[in-house]
PDB file of C-alpha atoms in Angstrom:
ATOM      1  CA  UNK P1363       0.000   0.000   0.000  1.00 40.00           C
ATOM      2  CA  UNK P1364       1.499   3.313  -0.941  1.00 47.00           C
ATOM      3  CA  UNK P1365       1.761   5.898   1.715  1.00 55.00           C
ATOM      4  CA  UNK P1366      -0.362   9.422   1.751  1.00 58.00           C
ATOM      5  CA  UNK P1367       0.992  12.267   0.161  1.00 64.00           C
ATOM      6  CA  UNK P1368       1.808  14.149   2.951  1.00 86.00           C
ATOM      7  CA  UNK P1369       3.844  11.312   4.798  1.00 90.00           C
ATOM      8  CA  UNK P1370       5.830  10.784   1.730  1.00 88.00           C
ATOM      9  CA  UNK P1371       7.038  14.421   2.383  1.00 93.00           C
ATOM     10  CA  UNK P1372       7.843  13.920   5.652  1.00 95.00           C
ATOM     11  CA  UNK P1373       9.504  10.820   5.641  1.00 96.00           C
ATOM     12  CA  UNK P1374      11.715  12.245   2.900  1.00 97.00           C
ATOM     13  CA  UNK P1375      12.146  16.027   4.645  1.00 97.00           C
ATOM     14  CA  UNK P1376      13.142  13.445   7.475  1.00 97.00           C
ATOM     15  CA  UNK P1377      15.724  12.069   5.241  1.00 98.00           C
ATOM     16  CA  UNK P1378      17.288  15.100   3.872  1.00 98.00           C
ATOM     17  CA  UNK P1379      17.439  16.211   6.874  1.00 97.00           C
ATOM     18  CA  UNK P1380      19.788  13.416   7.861  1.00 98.00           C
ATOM     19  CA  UNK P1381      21.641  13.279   4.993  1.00 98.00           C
ATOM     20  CA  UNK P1382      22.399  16.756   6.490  1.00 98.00           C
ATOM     21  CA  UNK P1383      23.057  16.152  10.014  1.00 96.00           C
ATOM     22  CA  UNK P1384      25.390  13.221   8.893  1.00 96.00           C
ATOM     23  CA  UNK P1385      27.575  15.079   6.512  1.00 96.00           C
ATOM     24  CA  UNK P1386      31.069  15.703   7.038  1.00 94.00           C
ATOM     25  CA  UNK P1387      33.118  19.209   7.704  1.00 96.00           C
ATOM     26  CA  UNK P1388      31.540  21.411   4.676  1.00 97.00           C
ATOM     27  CA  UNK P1389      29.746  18.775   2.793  1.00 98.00           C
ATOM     28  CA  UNK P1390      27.076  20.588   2.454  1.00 99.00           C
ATOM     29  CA  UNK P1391      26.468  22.793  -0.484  1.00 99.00           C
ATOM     30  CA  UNK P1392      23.004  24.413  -0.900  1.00 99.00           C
ATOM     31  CA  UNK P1393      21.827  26.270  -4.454  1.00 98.00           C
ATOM     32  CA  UNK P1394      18.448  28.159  -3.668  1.00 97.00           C
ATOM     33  CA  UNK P1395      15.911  30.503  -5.996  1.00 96.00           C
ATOM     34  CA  UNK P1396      13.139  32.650  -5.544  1.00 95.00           C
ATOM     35  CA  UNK P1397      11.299  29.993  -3.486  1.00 96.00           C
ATOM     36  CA  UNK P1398      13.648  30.451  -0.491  1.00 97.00           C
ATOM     37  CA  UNK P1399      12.427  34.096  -0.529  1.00 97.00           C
ATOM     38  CA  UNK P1400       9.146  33.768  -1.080  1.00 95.00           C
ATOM     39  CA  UNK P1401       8.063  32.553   2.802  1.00 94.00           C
ATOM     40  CA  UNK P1402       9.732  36.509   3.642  1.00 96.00           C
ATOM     41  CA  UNK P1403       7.165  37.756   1.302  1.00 94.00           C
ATOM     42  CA  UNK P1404       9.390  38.399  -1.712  1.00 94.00           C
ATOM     43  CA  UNK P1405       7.466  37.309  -4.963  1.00 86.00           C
ATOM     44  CA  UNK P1406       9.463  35.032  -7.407  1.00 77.00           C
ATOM     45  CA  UNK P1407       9.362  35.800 -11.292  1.00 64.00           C
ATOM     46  CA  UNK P1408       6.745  33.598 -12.639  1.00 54.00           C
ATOM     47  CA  UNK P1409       4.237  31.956 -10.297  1.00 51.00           C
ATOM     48  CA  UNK P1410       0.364  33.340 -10.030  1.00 52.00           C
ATOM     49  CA  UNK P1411       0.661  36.780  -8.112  1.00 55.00           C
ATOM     50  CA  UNK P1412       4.938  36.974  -9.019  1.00 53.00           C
ATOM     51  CA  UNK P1413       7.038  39.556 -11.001  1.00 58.00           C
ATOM     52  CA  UNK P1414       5.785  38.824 -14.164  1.00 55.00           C
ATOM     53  CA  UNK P1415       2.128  38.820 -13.592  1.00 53.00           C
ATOM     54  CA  UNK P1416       1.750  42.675 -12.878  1.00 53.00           C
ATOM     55  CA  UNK P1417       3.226  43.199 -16.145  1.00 55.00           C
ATOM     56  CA  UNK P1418      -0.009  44.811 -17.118  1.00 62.00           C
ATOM     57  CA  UNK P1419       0.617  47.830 -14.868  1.00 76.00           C
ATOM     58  CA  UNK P1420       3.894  49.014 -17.048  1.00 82.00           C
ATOM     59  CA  UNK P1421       4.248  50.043 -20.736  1.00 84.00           C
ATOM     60  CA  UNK P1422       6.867  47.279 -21.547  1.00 91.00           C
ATOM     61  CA  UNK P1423       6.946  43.628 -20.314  1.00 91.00           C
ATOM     62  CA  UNK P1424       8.998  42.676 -17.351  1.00 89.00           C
ATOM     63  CA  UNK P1425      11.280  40.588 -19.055  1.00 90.00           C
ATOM     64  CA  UNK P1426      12.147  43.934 -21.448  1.00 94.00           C
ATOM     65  CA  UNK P1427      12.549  45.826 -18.432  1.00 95.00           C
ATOM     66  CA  UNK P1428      15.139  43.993 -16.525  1.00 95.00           C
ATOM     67  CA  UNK P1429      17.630  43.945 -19.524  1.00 97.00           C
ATOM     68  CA  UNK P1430      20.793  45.867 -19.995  1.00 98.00           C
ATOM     69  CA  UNK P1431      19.407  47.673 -23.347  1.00 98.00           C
ATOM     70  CA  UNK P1432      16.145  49.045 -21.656  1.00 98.00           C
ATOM     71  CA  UNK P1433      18.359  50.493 -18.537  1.00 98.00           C
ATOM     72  CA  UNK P1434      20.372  52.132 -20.907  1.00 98.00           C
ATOM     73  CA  UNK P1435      17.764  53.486 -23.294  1.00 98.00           C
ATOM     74  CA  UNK P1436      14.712  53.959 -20.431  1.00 98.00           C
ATOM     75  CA  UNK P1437      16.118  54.650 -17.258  1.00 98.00           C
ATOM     76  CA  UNK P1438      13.300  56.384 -15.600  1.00 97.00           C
ATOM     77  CA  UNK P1439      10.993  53.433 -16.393  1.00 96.00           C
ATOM     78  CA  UNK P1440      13.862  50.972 -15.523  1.00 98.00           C
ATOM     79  CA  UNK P1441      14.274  52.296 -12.160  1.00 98.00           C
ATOM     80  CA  UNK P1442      10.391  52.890 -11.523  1.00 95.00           C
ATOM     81  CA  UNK P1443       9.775  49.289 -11.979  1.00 95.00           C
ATOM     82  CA  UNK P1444      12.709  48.198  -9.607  1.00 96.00           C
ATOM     83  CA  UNK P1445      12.279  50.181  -7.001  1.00 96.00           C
ATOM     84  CA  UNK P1446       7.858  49.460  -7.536  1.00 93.00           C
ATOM     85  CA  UNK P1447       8.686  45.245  -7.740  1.00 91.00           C
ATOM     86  CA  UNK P1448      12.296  44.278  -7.026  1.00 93.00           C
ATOM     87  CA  UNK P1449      13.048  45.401  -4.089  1.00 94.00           C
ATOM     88  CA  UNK P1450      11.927  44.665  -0.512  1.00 93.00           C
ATOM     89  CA  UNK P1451      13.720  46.539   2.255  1.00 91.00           C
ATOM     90  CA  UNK P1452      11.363  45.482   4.784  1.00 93.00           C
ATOM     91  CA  UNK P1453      11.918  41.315   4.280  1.00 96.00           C
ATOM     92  CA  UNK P1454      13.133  39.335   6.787  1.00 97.00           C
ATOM     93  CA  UNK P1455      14.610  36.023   6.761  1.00 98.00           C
ATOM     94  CA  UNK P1456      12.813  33.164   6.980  1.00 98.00           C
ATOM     95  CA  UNK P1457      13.229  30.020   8.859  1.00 97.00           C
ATOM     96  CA  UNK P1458      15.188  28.256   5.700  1.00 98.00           C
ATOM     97  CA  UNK P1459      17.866  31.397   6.068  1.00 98.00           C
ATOM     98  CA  UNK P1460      18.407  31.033   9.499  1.00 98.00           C
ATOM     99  CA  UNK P1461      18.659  27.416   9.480  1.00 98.00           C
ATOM    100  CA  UNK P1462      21.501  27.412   6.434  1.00 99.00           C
ATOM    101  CA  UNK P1463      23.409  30.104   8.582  1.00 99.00           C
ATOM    102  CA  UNK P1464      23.305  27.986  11.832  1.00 98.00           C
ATOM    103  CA  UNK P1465      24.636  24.796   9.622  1.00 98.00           C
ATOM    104  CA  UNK P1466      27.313  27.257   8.057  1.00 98.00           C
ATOM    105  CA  UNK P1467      28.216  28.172  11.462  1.00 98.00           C
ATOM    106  CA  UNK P1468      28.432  24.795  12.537  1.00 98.00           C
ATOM    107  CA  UNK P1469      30.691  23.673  10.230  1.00 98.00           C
ATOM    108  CA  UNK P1470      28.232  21.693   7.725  1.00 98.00           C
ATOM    109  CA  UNK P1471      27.504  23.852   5.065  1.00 98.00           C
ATOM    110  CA  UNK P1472      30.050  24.878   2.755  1.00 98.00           C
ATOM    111  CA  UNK P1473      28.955  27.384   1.163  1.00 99.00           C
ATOM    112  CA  UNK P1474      24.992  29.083  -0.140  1.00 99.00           C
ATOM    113  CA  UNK P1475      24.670  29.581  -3.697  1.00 98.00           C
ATOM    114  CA  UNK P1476      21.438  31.996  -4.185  1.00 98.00           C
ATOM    115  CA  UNK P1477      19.908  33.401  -7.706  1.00 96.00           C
ATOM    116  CA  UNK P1478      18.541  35.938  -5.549  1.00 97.00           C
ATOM    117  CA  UNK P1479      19.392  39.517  -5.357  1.00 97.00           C
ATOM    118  CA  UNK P1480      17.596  40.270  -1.689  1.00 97.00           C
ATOM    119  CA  UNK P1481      20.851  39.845   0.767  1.00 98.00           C
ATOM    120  CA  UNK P1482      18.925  37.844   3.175  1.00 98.00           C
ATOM    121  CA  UNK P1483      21.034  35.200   3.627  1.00 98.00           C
ATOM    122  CA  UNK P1484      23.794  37.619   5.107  1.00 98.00           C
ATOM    123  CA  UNK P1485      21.109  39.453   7.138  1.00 98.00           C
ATOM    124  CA  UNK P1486      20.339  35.885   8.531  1.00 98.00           C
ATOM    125  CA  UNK P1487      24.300  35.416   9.233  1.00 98.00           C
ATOM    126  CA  UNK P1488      25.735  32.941   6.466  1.00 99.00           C
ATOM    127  CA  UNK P1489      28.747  34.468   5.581  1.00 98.00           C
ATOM    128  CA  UNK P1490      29.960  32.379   2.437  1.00 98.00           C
ATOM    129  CA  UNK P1491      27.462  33.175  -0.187  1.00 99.00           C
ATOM    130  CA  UNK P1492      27.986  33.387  -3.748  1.00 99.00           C
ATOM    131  CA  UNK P1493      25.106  36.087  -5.253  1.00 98.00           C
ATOM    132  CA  UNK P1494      24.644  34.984  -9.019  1.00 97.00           C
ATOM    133  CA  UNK P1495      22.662  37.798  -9.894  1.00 96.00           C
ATOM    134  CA  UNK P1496      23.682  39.968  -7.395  1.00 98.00           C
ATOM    135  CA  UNK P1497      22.557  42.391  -4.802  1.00 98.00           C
ATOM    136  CA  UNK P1498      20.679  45.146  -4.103  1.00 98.00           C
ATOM    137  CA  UNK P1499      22.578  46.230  -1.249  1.00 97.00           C
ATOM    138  CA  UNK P1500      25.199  47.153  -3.868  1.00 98.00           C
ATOM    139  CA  UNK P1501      24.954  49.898  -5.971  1.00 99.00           C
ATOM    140  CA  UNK P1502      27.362  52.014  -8.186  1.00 99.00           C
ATOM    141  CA  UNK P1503      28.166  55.117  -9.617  1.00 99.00           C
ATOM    142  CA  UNK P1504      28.199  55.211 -13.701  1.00 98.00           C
ATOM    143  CA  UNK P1505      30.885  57.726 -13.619  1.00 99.00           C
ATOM    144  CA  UNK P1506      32.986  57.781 -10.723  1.00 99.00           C
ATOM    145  CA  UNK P1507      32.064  54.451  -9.063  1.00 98.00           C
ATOM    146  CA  UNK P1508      31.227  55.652  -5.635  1.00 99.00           C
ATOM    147  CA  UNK P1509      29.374  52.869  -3.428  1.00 99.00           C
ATOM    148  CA  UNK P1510      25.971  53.634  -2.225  1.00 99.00           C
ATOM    149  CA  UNK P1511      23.926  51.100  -0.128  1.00 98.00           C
ATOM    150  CA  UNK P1512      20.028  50.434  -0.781  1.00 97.00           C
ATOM    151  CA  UNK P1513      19.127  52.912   1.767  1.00 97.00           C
ATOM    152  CA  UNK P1514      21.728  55.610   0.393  1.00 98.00           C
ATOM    153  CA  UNK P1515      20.139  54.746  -3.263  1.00 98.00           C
ATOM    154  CA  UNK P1516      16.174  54.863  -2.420  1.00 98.00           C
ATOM    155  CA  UNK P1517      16.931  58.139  -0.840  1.00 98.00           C
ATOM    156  CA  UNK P1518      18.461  59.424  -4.230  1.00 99.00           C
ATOM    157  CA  UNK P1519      15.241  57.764  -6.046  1.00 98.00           C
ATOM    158  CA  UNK P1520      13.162  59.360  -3.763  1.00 98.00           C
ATOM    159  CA  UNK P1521      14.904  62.978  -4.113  1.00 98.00           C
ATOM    160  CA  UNK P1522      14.477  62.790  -7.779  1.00 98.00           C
ATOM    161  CA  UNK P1523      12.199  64.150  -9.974  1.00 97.00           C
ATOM    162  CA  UNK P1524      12.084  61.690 -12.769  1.00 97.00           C
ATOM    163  CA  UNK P1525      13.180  58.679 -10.193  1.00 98.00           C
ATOM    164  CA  UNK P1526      16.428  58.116 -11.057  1.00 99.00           C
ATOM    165  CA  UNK P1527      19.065  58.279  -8.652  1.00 99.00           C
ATOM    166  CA  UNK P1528      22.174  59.975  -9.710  1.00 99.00           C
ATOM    167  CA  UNK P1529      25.770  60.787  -8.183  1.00 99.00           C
ATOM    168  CA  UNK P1530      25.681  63.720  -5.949  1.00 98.00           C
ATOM    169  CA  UNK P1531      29.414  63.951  -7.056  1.00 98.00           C
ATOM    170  CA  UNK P1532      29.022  63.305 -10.972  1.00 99.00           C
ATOM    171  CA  UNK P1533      25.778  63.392 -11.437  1.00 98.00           C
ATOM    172  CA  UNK P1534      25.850  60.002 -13.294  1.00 99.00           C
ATOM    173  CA  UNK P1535      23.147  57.455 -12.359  1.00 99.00           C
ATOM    174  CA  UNK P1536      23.502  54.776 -10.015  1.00 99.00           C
ATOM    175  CA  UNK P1537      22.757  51.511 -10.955  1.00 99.00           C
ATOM    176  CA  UNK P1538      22.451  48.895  -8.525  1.00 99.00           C
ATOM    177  CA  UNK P1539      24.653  46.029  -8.898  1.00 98.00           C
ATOM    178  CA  UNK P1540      22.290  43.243 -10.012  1.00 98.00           C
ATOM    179  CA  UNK P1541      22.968  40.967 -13.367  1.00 97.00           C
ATOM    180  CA  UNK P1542      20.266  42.381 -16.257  1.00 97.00           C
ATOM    181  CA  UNK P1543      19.773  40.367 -18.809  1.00 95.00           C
ATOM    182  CA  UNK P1544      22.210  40.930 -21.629  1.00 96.00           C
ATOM    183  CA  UNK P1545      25.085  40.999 -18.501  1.00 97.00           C
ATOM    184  CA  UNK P1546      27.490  38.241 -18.180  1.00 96.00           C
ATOM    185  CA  UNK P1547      27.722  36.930 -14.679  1.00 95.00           C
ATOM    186  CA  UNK P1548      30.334  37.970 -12.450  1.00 97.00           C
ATOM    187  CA  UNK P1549      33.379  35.514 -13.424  1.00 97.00           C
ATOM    188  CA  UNK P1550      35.248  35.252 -10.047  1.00 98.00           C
ATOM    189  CA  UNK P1551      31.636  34.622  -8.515  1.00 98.00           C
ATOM    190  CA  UNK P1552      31.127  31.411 -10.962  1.00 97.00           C
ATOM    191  CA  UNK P1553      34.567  30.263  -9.942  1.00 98.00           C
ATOM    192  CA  UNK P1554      33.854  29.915  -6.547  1.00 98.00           C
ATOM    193  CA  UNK P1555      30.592  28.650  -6.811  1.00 98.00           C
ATOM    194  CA  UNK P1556      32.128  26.282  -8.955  1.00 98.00           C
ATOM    195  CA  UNK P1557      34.352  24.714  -6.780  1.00 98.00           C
ATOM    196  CA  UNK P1558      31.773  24.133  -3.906  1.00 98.00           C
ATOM    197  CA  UNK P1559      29.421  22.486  -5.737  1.00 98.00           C
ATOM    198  CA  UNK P1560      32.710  20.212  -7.048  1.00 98.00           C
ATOM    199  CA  UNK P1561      33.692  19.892  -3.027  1.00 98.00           C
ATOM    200  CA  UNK P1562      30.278  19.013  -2.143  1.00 98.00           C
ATOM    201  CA  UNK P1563      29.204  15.542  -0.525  1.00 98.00           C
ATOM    202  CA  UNK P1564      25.817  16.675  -0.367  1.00 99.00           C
ATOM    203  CA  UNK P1565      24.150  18.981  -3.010  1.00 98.00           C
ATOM    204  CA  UNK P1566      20.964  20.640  -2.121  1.00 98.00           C
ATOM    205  CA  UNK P1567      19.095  22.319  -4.496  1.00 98.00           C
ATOM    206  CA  UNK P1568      16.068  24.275  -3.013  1.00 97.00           C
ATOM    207  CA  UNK P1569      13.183  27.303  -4.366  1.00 96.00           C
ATOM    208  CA  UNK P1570      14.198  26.967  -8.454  1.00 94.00           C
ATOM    209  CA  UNK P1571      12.562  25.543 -11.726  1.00 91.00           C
ATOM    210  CA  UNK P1572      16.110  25.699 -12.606  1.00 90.00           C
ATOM    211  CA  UNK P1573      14.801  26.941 -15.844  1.00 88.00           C
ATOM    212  CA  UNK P1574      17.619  30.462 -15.724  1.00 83.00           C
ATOM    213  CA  UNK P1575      21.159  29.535 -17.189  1.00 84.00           C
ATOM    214  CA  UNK P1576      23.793  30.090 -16.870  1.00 84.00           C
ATOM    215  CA  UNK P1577      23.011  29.701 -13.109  1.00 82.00           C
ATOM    216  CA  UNK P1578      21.393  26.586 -13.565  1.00 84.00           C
ATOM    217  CA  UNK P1579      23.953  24.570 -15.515  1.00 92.00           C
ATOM    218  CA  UNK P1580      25.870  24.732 -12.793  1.00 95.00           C
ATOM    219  CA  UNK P1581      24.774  21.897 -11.398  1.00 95.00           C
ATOM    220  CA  UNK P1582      26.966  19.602 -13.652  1.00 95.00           C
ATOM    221  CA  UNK P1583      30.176  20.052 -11.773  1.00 98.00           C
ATOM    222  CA  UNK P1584      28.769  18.093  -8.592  1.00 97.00           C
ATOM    223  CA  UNK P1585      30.494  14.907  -8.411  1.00 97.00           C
ATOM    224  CA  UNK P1586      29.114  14.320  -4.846  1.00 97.00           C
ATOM    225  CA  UNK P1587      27.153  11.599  -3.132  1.00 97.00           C
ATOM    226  CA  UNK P1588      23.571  12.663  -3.110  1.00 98.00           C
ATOM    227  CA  UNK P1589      21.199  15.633  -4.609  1.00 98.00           C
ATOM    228  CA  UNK P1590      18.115  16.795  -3.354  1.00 98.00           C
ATOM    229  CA  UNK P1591      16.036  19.056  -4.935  1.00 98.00           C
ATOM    230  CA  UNK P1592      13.072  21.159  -2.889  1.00 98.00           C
ATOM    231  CA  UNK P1593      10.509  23.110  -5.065  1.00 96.00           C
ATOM    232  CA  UNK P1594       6.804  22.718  -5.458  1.00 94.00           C
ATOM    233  CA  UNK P1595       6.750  21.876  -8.862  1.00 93.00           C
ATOM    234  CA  UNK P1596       9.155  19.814 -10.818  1.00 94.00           C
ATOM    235  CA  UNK P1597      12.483  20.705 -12.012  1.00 93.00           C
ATOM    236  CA  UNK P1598      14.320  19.561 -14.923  1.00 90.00           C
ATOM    237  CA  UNK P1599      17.074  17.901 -12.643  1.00 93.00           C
ATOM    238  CA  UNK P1600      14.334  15.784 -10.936  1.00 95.00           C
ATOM    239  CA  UNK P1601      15.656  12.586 -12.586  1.00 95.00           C
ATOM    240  CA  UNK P1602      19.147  13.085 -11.748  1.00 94.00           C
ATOM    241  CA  UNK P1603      18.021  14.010  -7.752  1.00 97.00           C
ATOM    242  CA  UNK P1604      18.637  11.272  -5.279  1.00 98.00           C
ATOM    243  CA  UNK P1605      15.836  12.722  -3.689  1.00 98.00           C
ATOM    244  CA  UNK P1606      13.012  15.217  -4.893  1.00 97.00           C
ATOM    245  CA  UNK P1607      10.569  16.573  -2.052  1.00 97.00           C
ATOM    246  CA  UNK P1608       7.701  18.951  -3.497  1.00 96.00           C
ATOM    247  CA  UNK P1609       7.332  21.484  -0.251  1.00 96.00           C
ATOM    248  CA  UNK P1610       7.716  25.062   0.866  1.00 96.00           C
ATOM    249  CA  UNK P1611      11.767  25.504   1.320  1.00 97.00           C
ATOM    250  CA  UNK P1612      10.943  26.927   5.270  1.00 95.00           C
ATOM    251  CA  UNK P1613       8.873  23.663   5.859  1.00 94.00           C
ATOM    252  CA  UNK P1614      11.901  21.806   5.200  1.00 97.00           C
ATOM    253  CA  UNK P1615      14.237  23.240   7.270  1.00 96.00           C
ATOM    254  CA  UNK P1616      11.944  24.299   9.893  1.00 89.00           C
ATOM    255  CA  UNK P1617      13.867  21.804  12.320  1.00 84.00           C
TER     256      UNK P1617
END
């Protein structure tokens, strides 16, 4: 007789979670998406009520928007829609963040690999965390490449008449330091996410469709012993996974 549903998940959160508890020094590697940030209330890209779906409220379609071109050529709609849907100064982390820094702190976990661009994983206290796409806590002077922080940068949004924050040195807009499409992915970044995944006993995958390369072709240089992937819907890597568990990221590692 084949178990419920919902025992099925928890005898395999169960198991992942020992494959956890049982790994060695760093043998832990964990690769998250927007799913981990979606329990602090950040919406992922294309889900029922995400980024994508209040496309109708803009002239141009999200996807357009968040590219290298349209920044250049569109700045004050650029930086209305970031500032409107990609950003979320008020998030906190959720339980899945706290739990990856206390296994990072005890020695387990290697290193967190995120595709998103919020910072909570530092807020929650992991320390080794390779940001694919970047972070909005980051943000840069055109011209003369002064550092501004988010709060330094919404402040310059906020004092602008057209939105778009500039250099009070050079006057040359800020842009925040997140990968647009049409931007390569910072190389030293892919290196070192690179080598954990190759170090890794234990590869956890967690909150993607992996369905955004180059981020998610990463996943070829694990050589480990086991991969788990937790999403709510299937992934393309399912039938490589040692073990697939289709839950909420927090419920997961809510222990």
């Amino acid at each position: 007789m084949t178990a419920p549903a919902d025992q099925r998940t928890a005898d395999d959160i169960a198991t992942l979670r020992s494959w956890i508890e049982s790994c060695g020094p760093g043998g832990m590697v964990f690769f998250g998406g927007a799913g981990v940030s979606t329990e602090s209330g950040i919406p992922d890209f294309r889900s029922t009520g995400g980024l994508y779906s209040h496309s109708q409220k803009y002239s141009y379609p999200p996807e357009t928007m968040v590219s290298h071109s349209f920044f250049e050529a569109h700045p004050q709609e650029f930086f209305q829609f970031y500032f409107d849907r990609m950003i979320a100064p008020e998030a906190k982390p959720n339980q899945a963040h706290k739990k990856l820094a206390e296994l990072e702190q005890r020695g387990v976990c290697r290193a967190v690999i995120t595709q998103n661009i919020d910072g909570l994983h530092q807020v929650a206290g992991s320390r080794n965390v390779y940001e694919l796409h970047g972070s909005v806590h980051r943000n840069y002077c055109t011209g003369c490449k002064r550092f501004f922080n988010l709060e330094e940068t919404m402040q310059l949004h906020q004092a602008a008449t057209d939105g778009v924050p500039r250099c009070p040195d050079c006057d040359a807009i800020v842009k925040p330091d997140v990968v647009l499409y049409e931007e390569p992915l910072d190389e030293e970044v892919i290196t070192g996410a690179v080598q954990a995944i190759a170090q890794a006993e234990l590869l956890v995958v967690a909150g993607t469709s992996l369905v955004v390369y180059p981020a998610a072709g990463l996943l070829r240089y694990f050589q480990g012993d086991k991969l788990a992937i937790v999403n709510l819907s299937p992934t393309s890597a399912d039938k490589s996974a040692d073990l697939c568990i289709n839950a909420k990221v927090g419920e997961v590692f809510g222990w």
